[in-house]
Coordinates of C-alpha atoms and ligand atoms in Angstrom, one line a residue:
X17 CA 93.3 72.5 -87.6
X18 CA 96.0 74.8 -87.9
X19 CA 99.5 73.9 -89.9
X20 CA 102.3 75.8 -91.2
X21 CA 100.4 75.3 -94.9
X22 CA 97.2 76.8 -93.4
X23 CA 98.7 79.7 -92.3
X24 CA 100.9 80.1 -95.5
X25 CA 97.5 79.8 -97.2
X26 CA 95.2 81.8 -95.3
X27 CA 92.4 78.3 -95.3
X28 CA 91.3 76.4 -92.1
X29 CA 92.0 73.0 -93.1
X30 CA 95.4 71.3 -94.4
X31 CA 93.6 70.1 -97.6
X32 CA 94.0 70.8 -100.9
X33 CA 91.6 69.9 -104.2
X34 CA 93.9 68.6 -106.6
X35 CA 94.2 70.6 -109.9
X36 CA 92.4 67.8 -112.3
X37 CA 92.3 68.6 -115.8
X38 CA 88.6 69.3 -117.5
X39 CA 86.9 68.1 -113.3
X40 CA 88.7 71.1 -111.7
X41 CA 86.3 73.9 -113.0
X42 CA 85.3 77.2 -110.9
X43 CA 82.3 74.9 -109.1
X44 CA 84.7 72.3 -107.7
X45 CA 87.3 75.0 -106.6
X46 CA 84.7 77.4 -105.2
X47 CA 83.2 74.4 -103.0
X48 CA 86.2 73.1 -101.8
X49 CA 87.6 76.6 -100.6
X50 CA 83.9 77.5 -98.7
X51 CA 84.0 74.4 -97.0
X52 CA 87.7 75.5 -95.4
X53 CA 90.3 74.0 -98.2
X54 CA 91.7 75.2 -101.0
X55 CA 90.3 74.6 -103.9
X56 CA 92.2 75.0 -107.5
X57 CA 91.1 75.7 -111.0
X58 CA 93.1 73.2 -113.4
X59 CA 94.4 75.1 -116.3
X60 CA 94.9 71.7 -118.0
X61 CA 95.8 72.8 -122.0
X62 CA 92.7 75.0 -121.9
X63 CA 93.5 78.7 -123.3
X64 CA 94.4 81.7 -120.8
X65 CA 90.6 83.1 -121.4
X66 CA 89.0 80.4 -120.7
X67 CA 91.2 80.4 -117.4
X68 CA 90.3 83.8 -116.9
X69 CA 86.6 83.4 -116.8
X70 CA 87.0 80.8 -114.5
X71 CA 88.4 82.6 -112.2
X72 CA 86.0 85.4 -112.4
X73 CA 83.4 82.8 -111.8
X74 CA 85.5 81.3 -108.8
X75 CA 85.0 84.5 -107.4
X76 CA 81.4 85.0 -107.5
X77 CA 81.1 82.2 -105.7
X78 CA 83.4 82.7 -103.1
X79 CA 85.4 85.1 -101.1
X80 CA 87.6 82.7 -99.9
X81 CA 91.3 81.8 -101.0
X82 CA 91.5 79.6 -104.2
X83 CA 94.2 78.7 -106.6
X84 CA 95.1 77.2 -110.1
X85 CA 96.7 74.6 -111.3
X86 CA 98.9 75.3 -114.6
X87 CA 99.8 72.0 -116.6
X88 CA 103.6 73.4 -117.8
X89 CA 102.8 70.9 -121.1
X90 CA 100.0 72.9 -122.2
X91 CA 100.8 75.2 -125.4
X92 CA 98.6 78.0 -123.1
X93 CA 101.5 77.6 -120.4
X94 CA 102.7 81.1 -121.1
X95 CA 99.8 82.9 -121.5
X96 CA 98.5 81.4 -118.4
X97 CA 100.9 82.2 -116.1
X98 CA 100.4 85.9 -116.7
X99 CA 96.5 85.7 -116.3
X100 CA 96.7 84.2 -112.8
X101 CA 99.4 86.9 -112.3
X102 CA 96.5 90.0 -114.0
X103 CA 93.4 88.0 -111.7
X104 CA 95.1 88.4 -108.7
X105 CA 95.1 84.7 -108.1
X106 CA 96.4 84.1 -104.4
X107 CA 98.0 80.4 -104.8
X108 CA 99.2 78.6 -107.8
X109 CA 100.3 75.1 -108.0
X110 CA 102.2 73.4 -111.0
X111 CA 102.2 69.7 -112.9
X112 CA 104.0 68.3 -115.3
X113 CA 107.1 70.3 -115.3
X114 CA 109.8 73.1 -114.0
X115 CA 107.9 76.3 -113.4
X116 CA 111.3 78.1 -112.8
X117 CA 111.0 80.8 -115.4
X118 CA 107.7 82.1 -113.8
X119 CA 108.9 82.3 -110.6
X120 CA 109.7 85.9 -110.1
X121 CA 107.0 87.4 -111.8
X122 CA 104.6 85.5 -109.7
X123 CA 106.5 85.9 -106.5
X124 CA 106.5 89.8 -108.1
X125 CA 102.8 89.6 -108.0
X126 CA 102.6 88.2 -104.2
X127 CA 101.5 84.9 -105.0
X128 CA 102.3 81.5 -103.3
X129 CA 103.7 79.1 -105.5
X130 CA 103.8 75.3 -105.5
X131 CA 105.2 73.2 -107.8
X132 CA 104.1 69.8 -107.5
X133 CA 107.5 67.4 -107.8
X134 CA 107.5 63.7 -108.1
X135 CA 111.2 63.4 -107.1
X136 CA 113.4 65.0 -104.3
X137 CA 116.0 66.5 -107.4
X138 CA 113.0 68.9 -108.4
X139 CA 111.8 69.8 -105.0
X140 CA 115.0 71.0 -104.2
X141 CA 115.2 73.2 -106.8
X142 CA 112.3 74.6 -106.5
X143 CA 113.4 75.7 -103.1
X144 CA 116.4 77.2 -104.9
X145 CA 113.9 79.3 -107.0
X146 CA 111.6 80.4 -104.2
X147 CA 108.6 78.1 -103.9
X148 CA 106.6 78.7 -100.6
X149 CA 105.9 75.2 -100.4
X150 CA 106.1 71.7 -102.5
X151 CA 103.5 69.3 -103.5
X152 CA 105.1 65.8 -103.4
X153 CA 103.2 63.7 -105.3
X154 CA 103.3 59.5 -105.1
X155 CA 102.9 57.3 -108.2
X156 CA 99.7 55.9 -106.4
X157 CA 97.6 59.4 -107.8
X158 CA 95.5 59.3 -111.5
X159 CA 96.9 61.1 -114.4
X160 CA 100.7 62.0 -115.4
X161 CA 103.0 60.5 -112.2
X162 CA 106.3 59.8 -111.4
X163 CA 108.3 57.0 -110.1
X164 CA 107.9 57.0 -106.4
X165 CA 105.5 55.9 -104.5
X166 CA 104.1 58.6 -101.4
X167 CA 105.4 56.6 -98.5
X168 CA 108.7 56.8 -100.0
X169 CA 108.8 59.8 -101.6
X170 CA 107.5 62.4 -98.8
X171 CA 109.5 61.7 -95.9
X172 CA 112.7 62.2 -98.8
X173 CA 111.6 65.8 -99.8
X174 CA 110.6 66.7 -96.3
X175 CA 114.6 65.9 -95.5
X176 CA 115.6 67.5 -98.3
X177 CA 113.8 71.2 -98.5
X178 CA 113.3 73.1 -95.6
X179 CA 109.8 74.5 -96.9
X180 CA 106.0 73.0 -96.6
X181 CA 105.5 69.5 -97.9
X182 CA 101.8 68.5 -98.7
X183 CA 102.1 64.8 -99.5
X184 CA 99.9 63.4 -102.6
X185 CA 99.0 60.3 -103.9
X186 CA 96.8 57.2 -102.4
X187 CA 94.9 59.7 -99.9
X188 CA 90.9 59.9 -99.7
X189 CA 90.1 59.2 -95.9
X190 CA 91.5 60.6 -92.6
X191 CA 94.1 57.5 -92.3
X192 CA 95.7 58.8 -95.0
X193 CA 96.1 62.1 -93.8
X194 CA 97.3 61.2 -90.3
X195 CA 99.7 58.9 -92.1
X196 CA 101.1 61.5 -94.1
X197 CA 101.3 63.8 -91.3
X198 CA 103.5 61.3 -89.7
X199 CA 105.4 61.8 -92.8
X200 CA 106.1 64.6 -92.3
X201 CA 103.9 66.4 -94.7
X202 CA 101.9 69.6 -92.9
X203 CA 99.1 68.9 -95.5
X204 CA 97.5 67.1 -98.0
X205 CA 96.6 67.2 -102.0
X206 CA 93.4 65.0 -103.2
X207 CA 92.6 64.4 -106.3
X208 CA 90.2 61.2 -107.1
X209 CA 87.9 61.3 -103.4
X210 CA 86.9 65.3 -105.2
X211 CA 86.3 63.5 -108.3
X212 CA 83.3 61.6 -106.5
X213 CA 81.5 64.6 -105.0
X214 CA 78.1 66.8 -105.8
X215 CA 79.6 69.7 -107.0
X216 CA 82.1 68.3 -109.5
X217 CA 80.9 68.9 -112.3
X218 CA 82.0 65.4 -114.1
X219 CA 79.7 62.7 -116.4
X220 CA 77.6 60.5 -114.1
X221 CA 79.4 57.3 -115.4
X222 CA 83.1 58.9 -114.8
X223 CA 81.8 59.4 -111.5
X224 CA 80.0 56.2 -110.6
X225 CA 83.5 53.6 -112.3
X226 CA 85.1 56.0 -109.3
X227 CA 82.9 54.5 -106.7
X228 CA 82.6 51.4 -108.5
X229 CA 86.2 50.5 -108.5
X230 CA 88.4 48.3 -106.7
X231 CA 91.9 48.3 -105.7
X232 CA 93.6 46.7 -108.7
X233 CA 91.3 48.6 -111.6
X234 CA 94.3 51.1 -112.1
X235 CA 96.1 51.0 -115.0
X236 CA 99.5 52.7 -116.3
X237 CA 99.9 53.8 -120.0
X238 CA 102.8 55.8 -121.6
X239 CA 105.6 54.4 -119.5
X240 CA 107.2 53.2 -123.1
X241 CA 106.8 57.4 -123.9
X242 CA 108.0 58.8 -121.5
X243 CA 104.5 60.2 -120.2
X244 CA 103.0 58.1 -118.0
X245 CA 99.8 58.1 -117.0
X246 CA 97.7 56.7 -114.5
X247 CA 93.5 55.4 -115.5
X248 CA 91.2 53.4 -114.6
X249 CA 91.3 50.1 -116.8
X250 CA 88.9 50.0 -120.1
X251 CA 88.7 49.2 -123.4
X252 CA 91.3 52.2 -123.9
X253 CA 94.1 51.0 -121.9
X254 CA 93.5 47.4 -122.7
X255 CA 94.4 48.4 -126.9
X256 CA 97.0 51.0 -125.3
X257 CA 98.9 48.9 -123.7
X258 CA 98.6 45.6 -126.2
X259 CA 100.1 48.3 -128.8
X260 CA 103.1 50.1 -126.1
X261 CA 103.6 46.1 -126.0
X262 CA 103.9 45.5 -129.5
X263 CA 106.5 48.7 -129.4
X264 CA 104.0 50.9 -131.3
X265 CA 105.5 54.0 -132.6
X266 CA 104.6 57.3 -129.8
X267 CA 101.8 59.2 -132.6
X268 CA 100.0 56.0 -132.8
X269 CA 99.8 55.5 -129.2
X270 CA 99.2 59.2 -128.6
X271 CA 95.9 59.3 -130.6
X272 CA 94.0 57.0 -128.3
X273 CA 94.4 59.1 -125.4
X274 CA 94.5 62.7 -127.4
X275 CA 90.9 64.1 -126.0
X276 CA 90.1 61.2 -124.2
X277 CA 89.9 62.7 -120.8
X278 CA 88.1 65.6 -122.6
X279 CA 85.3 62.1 -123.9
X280 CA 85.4 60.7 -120.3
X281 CA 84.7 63.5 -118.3
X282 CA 82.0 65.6 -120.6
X283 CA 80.7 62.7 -123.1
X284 CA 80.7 59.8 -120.2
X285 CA 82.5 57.7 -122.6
X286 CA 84.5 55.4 -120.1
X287 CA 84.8 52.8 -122.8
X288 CA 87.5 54.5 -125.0
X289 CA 87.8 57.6 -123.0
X290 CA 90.4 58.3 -120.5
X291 CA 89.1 57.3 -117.1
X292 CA 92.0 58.9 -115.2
X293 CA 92.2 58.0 -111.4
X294 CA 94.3 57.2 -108.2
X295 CA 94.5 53.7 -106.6
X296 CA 92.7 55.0 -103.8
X297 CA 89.6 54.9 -106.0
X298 CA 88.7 51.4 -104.3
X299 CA 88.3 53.6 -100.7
X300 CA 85.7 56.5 -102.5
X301 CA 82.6 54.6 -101.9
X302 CA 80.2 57.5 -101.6
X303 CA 79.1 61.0 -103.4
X304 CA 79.2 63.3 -101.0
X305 CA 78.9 67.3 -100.8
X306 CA 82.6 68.7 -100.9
X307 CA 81.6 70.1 -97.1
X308 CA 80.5 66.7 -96.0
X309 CA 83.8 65.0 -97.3
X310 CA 86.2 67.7 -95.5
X311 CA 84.3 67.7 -92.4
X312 CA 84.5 63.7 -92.3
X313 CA 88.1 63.8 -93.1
X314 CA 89.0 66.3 -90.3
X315 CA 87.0 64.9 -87.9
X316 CA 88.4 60.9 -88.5
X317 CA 92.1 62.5 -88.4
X318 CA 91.6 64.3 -85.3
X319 CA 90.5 61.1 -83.3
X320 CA 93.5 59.2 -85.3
X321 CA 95.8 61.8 -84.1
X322 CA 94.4 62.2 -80.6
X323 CA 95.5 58.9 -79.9
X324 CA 92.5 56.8 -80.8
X325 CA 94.1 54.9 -83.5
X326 CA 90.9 52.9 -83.9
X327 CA 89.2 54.3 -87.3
X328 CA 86.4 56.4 -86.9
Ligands
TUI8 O1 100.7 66.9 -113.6 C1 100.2 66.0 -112.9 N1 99.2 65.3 -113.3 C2 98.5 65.3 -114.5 S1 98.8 66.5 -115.7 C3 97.6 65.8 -116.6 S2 97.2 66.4 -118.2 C4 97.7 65.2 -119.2 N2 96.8 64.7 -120.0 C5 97.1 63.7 -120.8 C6 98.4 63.2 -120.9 C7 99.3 63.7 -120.1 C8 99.0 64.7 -119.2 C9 97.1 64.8 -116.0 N3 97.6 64.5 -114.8 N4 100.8 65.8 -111.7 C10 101.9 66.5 -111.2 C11 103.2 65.8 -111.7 N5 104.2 66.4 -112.1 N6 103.4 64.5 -111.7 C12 104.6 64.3 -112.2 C13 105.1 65.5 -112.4 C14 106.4 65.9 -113.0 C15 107.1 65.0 -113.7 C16 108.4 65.3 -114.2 C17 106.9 67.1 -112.7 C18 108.2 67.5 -113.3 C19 108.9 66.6 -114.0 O2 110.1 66.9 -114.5 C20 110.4 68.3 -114.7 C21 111.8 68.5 -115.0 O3 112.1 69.4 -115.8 O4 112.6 67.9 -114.3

């Protein structure tokens, strides 16, 4: 299935592994870009050689495209950004902040950047600043998020830039991605359906409260901070939010979720670790091979989009 972002990207299908901090390791990216995505790397606050070696490893493992995902909050931002530059990294994609003063010494280095934007002020100016395409991301996706949902979000920053969008947010099955085409998106980012698959490498009980939940087990902390993120509920948010109720002061509140993604994803602790998650979690019923779940979600959007708007 050819689109503007496949071409741009040199993959065969208009889906994209989202760049998940500590589950976005060289496996996952490797296995998403061999079965026709693109996979990422997510940077997340990890230091530039340990970024390094995953890529390295990415590439033993496959000769196709891949990409990484830099978190701009992370201390290693810096140092980062010129790694990716030195590995000859083909694609890298952005959270968390305004990549501008990267730009030109990754355009310098011939790769394609995407920021991901949760507002059509940013995705404008990254279009300013040369970005070869925008991530648009909905508040319905796990981790750090914006305001806006996807429905309204993406069809705004596809008026407002004249580059790619790839919508984001509240997508795991080929309805989604039809929909989103109809957004106007020419592909799409995944996060929490690549969570659930064999080759992530991700604690058995992260994985299995994925499959296990249902629509309305997401939770938002950190909107009182100014960081909000989205998780599945626990004991964790339950004291987070009785405490941002209470108006608890930001270094108190900070200390339940410092390294609790870190506890979730490698300890399994999805009691008091941070079980972060989209709202589509409810639809990831499955483990699947990273093949399997690509193949299913290009064949269910091509009969959507061929006119058979029965599912499946
Ligand atoms: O970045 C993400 N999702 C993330 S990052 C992350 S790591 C983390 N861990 C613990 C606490 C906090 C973060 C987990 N999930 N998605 C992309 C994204 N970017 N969503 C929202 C934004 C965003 C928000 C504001 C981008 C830019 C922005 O403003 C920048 C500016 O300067 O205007």
């Amino acid at each position: 299935m050819k689109t503007e972002v496949t071409k741009l990207l040199g993959i065969e299908y208009p889906i994209i592994q989202g760049g998940m901090a500590w589950v976005a390791e060289h496996h996952l990216a490797a296995a998403v870009s061999e079965a026709g995505g693109l996979g990422l790397i997510g940077a997340s606050a990890a230091p530039s050689e340990w970024v390094r070696e995953q890529i390295r490893a990415a590439k033993e493992l496959t000769d196709k495209p891949f990409g990484v995902n830099i978190m701009l909050m992370s201390p290693y931002a810096d140092d980062v950004a010129k790694v990716v530059a030195e590995e000859g990294v083909k694609v890298v994609t952005t959270g968390a902040g305004n990549p501008e003063k990267y730009m030109e010494m990754w355009k310098n280095a011939g790769i394609r950047v995407i920021p991901v934007v949760a507002s059509v002020a940013l995705a404008k100016r990254m279009e300013r600043a040369g970005a070869d395409a925008v991530v648009a991301e909905g508040c319905e996706s796990g981790g750090h998020i914006g305001e806006t949902t996807t429905m309204a979000l993406v069809p705004q920053v596809v008026d407002a830039v004249q580059i790619p969008v790839i919508a984001a947010g509240g997508i795991a099955d080929g309805r989604g991605i039809a929909a989103a085409f109809m957004l106007g998106a020419k592909a799409v980012q995944m996060g929490t359906r690549f969570v659930a698959t064999k080759e992530a490498v991700v604690h058995e009980n992260y994985k299995h409260m994925i499959l296990k939940a249902k629509d309305i087990d997401t939770r938002v902390t950190g909107r009182s901070t100014g960081h909000p993120v989205r998780a599945l509920r626990n004991d964790m948010t339950r004291h987070y939010l009785e405490l941002e109720q209470q108006g608890a002061p930001f270094e108190e509140l900070e200390k339940l979720t410092l390294g609790g993604l870190r506890r979730a994803v490698v300890d399994g602790d999805v009691k008091t670790g941070s079980v972060m998650s989209g709202q589509i979690a409810g639809l990831v019923k499955e483990e699947m091979t990273c093949k399997e779940v690509i193949t299913n979600l290009m064949n269910q959007t091509e009969n959507l989009l061929k006119g058979a708007l029965d599912y499946e």
